[in-house]
Amino acid sequence: MQEPYQNEGIEGLNKLVKVIIAECKNIHTAVGSNLLAPVYKQMLYQALLKKGFFVQRQEPVYAPSDLQQVEVDMKAEFVVENSVICDIKSVDAILPMHKKALDNFLRLSNKPVGLLINFKAPHLKDGMVKLVNNNYKKHF
């Protein structure tokens, strides 16, 4: 398995997060806030690929067990550069369960950062949540 995006350390990871957020803002500006989530997901996926990033879609999530990793019935929508989980929504409001799901993805996959992005927010900055995995918090 590839190590999380660390070729420039935490600074590189922060740059990656900023690029993802910038792409989300570009999409939100271009098409607005009243589309369904699959539209935003595909647009973001294409934008990140165009930038040359390695993007995995519907990445399985595994839980540890005594003898092996067990796949659970959860999939991370996007994992960018094996480091940043992106969960894309188009909902009236981000609910605690959305944040909890992203936190679960981070903990089980041991990825450093997660972004919850609600494209339905009139101002995208109001619809974004960044979560940091507890194992990486000392670096942020």
Coordinates of C-alpha atoms in Angstrom, one line a residue:
M1 CA 0.0 0.0 0.0
Q2 CA 1.2 3.5 -0.9
E3 CA 2.1 5.8 2.0
P4 CA 0.0 8.9 2.5
Y5 CA 1.0 11.9 0.5
Q6 CA 4.1 13.1 2.3
N7 CA 6.6 14.0 -0.4
E8 CA 6.8 17.4 1.1
G9 CA 5.7 16.4 4.6
I10 CA 2.7 18.0 6.2
E11 CA 3.2 21.0 4.0
G12 CA 2.7 18.9 1.0
L13 CA -0.5 17.5 2.5
N14 CA -1.8 21.0 3.3
K15 CA -1.0 22.0 -0.3
L16 CA -3.0 19.0 -1.6
V17 CA -6.0 20.0 0.6
K18 CA -5.8 23.6 -0.7
V19 CA -5.8 22.4 -4.3
I20 CA -8.9 20.1 -3.7
I21 CA -10.7 23.0 -2.0
A22 CA -9.8 25.4 -4.9
E23 CA -11.2 22.9 -7.4
C24 CA -14.4 22.6 -5.4
K25 CA -14.7 26.4 -5.4
N26 CA -14.2 26.5 -9.1
I27 CA -16.9 23.9 -9.7
H28 CA -19.3 25.7 -7.3
T29 CA -18.7 29.0 -9.1
A30 CA -19.1 27.5 -12.5
V31 CA -22.4 25.5 -12.0
G32 CA -23.9 26.8 -8.8
S33 CA -25.5 25.1 -5.8
N34 CA -28.7 23.4 -7.1
L35 CA -27.4 20.3 -8.7
L36 CA -27.5 16.7 -7.4
A37 CA -24.4 15.3 -5.8
P38 CA -23.4 12.9 -8.6
V39 CA -22.8 15.9 -10.9
Y40 CA -20.4 17.5 -8.4
K41 CA -18.7 14.1 -7.8
Q42 CA -18.0 13.6 -11.5
M43 CA -16.9 17.1 -12.0
L44 CA -14.5 17.0 -9.1
Y45 CA -13.2 13.6 -10.1
Q46 CA -12.4 14.9 -13.6
A47 CA -10.8 18.1 -12.3
L48 CA -8.5 16.2 -10.0
L49 CA -7.5 13.7 -12.7
K50 CA -6.8 16.6 -15.0
K51 CA -4.4 18.0 -12.3
G52 CA -2.6 14.7 -12.4
F53 CA -3.7 13.3 -9.0
F54 CA -4.2 9.7 -8.2
V55 CA -7.9 9.4 -7.3
Q56 CA -9.6 6.3 -6.0
R57 CA -13.4 6.2 -6.1
Q58 CA -15.7 4.1 -3.9
E59 CA -12.6 2.9 -1.9
P60 CA -13.6 0.0 0.5
V61 CA -13.2 0.6 4.2
Y62 CA -11.9 -2.2 6.4
A63 CA -12.2 -2.7 10.2
P64 CA -9.5 -4.5 12.1
S65 CA -10.3 -7.9 13.6
D66 CA -8.2 -10.6 15.4
L67 CA -6.8 -12.3 12.4
Q68 CA -7.4 -10.1 9.4
Q69 CA -8.9 -6.8 8.1
V70 CA -12.7 -7.2 7.5
E71 CA -14.4 -5.1 4.8
V72 CA -17.3 -3.2 6.2
D73 CA -20.3 -2.0 4.2
M74 CA -18.8 1.5 3.8
K75 CA -17.0 3.1 0.9
A76 CA -15.1 6.3 0.8
E77 CA -16.3 8.4 -2.1
F78 CA -12.9 9.7 -3.1
V79 CA -9.4 9.1 -1.8
V80 CA -6.9 11.6 -3.3
E81 CA -3.3 10.6 -3.4
N82 CA -4.0 7.9 -0.8
S83 CA -4.2 10.7 1.8
V84 CA -7.3 12.8 1.6
I85 CA -10.8 11.4 1.9
C86 CA -13.4 13.6 0.2
D87 CA -17.1 13.1 1.0
I88 CA -19.3 15.1 -1.4
K89 CA -22.8 16.1 -0.5
S90 CA -25.6 18.2 -2.0
V91 CA -27.9 18.5 1.0
D92 CA -29.8 21.3 2.9
A93 CA -27.4 21.0 5.9
I94 CA -24.5 19.0 7.0
L95 CA -25.7 16.7 9.8
P96 CA -23.7 15.2 12.7
M97 CA -24.1 11.8 11.0
H98 CA -22.2 13.1 8.0
K99 CA -19.3 14.2 10.1
K100 CA -19.4 10.9 12.1
A101 CA -19.3 8.9 8.8
L102 CA -16.2 10.9 7.7
D103 CA -14.6 10.4 11.1
N104 CA -15.2 6.7 10.8
F105 CA -13.6 6.6 7.3
L106 CA -10.5 8.4 8.7
R107 CA -10.1 6.2 11.7
L108 CA -10.6 2.9 9.9
S109 CA -8.5 3.8 6.9
N110 CA -5.9 5.7 8.9
K111 CA -5.8 8.5 6.3
P112 CA -4.7 11.9 7.6
V113 CA -7.4 14.3 6.4
G114 CA -11.0 14.2 5.4
L115 CA -13.0 16.9 3.6
L116 CA -16.8 17.0 3.8
I117 CA -18.0 19.3 1.0
N118 CA -21.7 20.3 0.7
F119 CA -22.1 21.8 -2.7
K120 CA -25.7 22.9 -1.9
A121 CA -24.4 25.6 0.4
P122 CA -25.0 29.0 -1.1
H123 CA -21.4 29.9 -0.1
L124 CA -19.1 26.9 -0.4
K125 CA -17.0 27.9 2.5
D126 CA -20.0 27.5 4.7
G127 CA -20.5 23.9 3.4
M128 CA -17.0 22.6 4.1
V129 CA -15.7 20.7 7.0
K130 CA -12.1 19.5 7.4
L131 CA -11.4 16.7 9.8
V132 CA -8.0 15.5 10.9
N133 CA -7.4 11.9 12.0
N134 CA -6.3 11.8 15.6
N135 CA -3.2 9.9 14.7
Y136 CA -2.0 13.0 12.7
K137 CA -3.3 15.9 14.8
K138 CA 0.2 16.5 16.3
H139 CA 1.3 17.4 12.8
F140 CA -1.4 20.0 12.1

